[in-house]
């Protein structure tokens, strides 16, 4: 399974992010390329925090397994939480290159952060460990890059 812990996988994600242009047309969804970069930057930044442990109900464990471990593509059109939504409380697009750099650095920061400094939970998937977060970072970034045909 692909994860940002694999140097080639991370390099390919970064290359795909670098191929994105401000005018890249989306295949589905509503995010612009700049909004997507801000969303990715906010989402990875939200992982590097400390929160009290949570014990997810069984349905979250099943949802988490499907999202992180199955080969199924993530569904389109799932609403995100306001704090990482660039049209709500998330970061608004600014300079495209700065936003791209933040999205890329977010992946690198997540990877270099000690596991005990990563959030113990995800809003949809419940309890997460470092390997879950590394897999999530790959799947989440890949999901949004596919939105733009990359």
Tab-separated table of C-alpha atoms in Angstrom, residues 1-131:
chain	number	residue	atom	x	y	z
A	1	UNK	CA	0.000	0.000	0.000
A	2	UNK	CA	1.277	3.440	-0.896
A	3	UNK	CA	2.281	5.773	1.915
A	4	UNK	CA	4.267	8.984	2.191
A	5	UNK	CA	6.908	6.970	4.075
A	6	UNK	CA	7.963	5.526	0.725
A	7	UNK	CA	10.412	8.014	-0.871
A	8	UNK	CA	9.311	7.278	-4.446
A	9	UNK	CA	5.616	7.626	-3.544
A	10	UNK	CA	6.257	10.964	-1.836
A	11	UNK	CA	8.368	12.167	-4.778
A	12	UNK	CA	5.572	11.263	-7.207
A	13	UNK	CA	2.964	13.091	-5.119
A	14	UNK	CA	5.187	16.158	-5.054
A	15	UNK	CA	5.732	15.950	-8.823
A	16	UNK	CA	1.988	15.760	-9.342
A	17	UNK	CA	1.466	18.770	-7.065
A	18	UNK	CA	4.120	20.630	-9.046
A	19	UNK	CA	2.276	19.803	-12.290
A	20	UNK	CA	-0.877	21.552	-11.038
A	21	UNK	CA	-1.513	24.968	-12.567
A	22	UNK	CA	-3.894	27.729	-11.461
A	23	UNK	CA	-6.006	27.038	-14.562
A	24	UNK	CA	-5.960	23.234	-14.417
A	25	UNK	CA	-9.589	22.211	-15.051
A	26	UNK	CA	-11.263	20.015	-12.478
A	27	UNK	CA	-12.941	16.779	-13.495
A	28	UNK	CA	-15.379	16.845	-10.573
A	29	UNK	CA	-16.090	18.707	-7.356
A	30	UNK	CA	-16.063	22.435	-6.720
A	31	UNK	CA	-12.546	23.267	-5.494
A	32	UNK	CA	-10.308	25.407	-7.652
A	33	UNK	CA	-6.636	24.380	-7.890
A	34	UNK	CA	-5.698	27.086	-5.381
A	35	UNK	CA	-8.447	26.055	-2.961
A	36	UNK	CA	-7.336	22.436	-3.201
A	37	UNK	CA	-3.762	23.383	-2.277
A	38	UNK	CA	-5.006	25.373	0.719
A	39	UNK	CA	-7.232	22.464	1.769
A	40	UNK	CA	-4.301	20.047	1.596
A	41	UNK	CA	-2.079	22.420	3.571
A	42	UNK	CA	-4.721	22.924	6.256
A	43	UNK	CA	-5.536	19.221	6.468
A	44	UNK	CA	-1.940	18.105	7.023
A	45	UNK	CA	-1.318	20.969	9.455
A	46	UNK	CA	-4.323	19.829	11.498
A	47	UNK	CA	-2.677	16.449	12.099
A	48	UNK	CA	0.337	17.873	13.939
A	49	UNK	CA	-1.419	18.660	17.229
A	50	UNK	CA	-2.126	17.096	20.588
A	51	UNK	CA	-5.651	16.050	21.515
A	52	UNK	CA	-7.044	13.709	24.162
A	53	UNK	CA	-7.455	10.096	23.001
A	54	UNK	CA	-10.776	9.076	21.535
A	55	UNK	CA	-12.306	5.620	21.280
A	56	UNK	CA	-14.202	5.445	17.986
A	57	UNK	CA	-17.395	3.481	17.602
A	58	UNK	CA	-17.127	0.329	15.456
A	59	UNK	CA	-18.573	2.028	12.362
A	60	UNK	CA	-15.580	4.369	12.283
A	61	UNK	CA	-13.182	1.448	12.347
A	62	UNK	CA	-14.905	-0.040	9.316
A	63	UNK	CA	-14.981	3.329	7.508
A	64	UNK	CA	-11.315	3.841	8.350
A	65	UNK	CA	-10.327	0.418	7.049
A	66	UNK	CA	-12.175	0.998	3.779
A	67	UNK	CA	-10.687	4.493	3.330
A	68	UNK	CA	-7.106	3.609	4.255
A	69	UNK	CA	-6.637	-0.051	3.375
A	70	UNK	CA	-8.980	-0.922	0.511
A	71	UNK	CA	-8.134	-0.196	-3.137
A	72	UNK	CA	-11.469	1.581	-3.626
A	73	UNK	CA	-11.213	5.242	-4.679
A	74	UNK	CA	-12.566	7.747	-2.203
A	75	UNK	CA	-16.060	8.992	-3.002
A	76	UNK	CA	-16.525	12.354	-4.656
A	77	UNK	CA	-18.514	15.148	-3.071
A	78	UNK	CA	-17.912	14.368	0.609
A	79	UNK	CA	-18.078	17.595	2.599
A	80	UNK	CA	-15.073	18.477	4.731
A	81	UNK	CA	-14.983	20.076	8.157
A	82	UNK	CA	-15.104	23.904	8.219
A	83	UNK	CA	-11.555	24.340	9.568
A	84	UNK	CA	-10.001	22.846	6.406
A	85	UNK	CA	-12.584	24.168	3.940
A	86	UNK	CA	-11.115	27.162	2.048
A	87	UNK	CA	-14.632	28.537	1.527
A	88	UNK	CA	-15.426	28.496	5.231
A	89	UNK	CA	-12.868	28.692	8.068
A	90	UNK	CA	-9.872	27.302	6.168
A	91	UNK	CA	-7.051	29.172	4.484
A	92	UNK	CA	-8.125	31.159	1.448
A	93	UNK	CA	-6.010	30.943	-1.706
A	94	UNK	CA	-3.325	33.574	-2.038
A	95	UNK	CA	-0.159	33.311	-4.073
A	96	UNK	CA	-0.415	30.007	-5.950
A	97	UNK	CA	3.267	29.082	-5.542
A	98	UNK	CA	3.172	29.865	-1.815
A	99	UNK	CA	0.055	27.710	-1.409
A	100	UNK	CA	1.686	24.879	-3.392
A	101	UNK	CA	4.819	25.100	-1.237
A	102	UNK	CA	2.693	24.908	1.925
A	103	UNK	CA	0.871	21.793	0.642
A	104	UNK	CA	4.188	20.076	-0.152
A	105	UNK	CA	5.798	21.133	3.121
A	106	UNK	CA	2.734	19.827	4.947
A	107	UNK	CA	3.432	16.317	3.677
A	108	UNK	CA	7.110	16.607	4.604
A	109	UNK	CA	6.309	18.009	8.059
A	110	UNK	CA	3.825	15.233	8.736
A	111	UNK	CA	6.447	12.672	7.839
A	112	UNK	CA	9.143	14.263	10.019
A	113	UNK	CA	6.944	14.864	13.081
A	114	UNK	CA	7.479	12.431	15.966
A	115	UNK	CA	4.535	10.015	16.156
A	116	UNK	CA	3.596	11.176	19.655
A	117	UNK	CA	3.058	14.693	18.255
A	118	UNK	CA	0.451	13.551	15.723
A	119	UNK	CA	-3.240	13.839	16.477
A	120	UNK	CA	-4.598	10.585	17.930
A	121	UNK	CA	-7.843	10.900	15.947
A	122	UNK	CA	-9.376	11.823	12.615
A	123	UNK	CA	-12.801	13.429	12.474
A	124	UNK	CA	-14.252	10.684	10.243
A	125	UNK	CA	-12.040	7.688	10.982
A	126	UNK	CA	-11.507	7.953	14.731
A	127	UNK	CA	-8.311	6.721	16.335
A	128	UNK	CA	-5.207	7.009	14.150
A	129	UNK	CA	-1.573	6.023	14.590
A	130	UNK	CA	1.402	7.367	12.637
A	131	UNK	CA	1.159	4.695	9.920
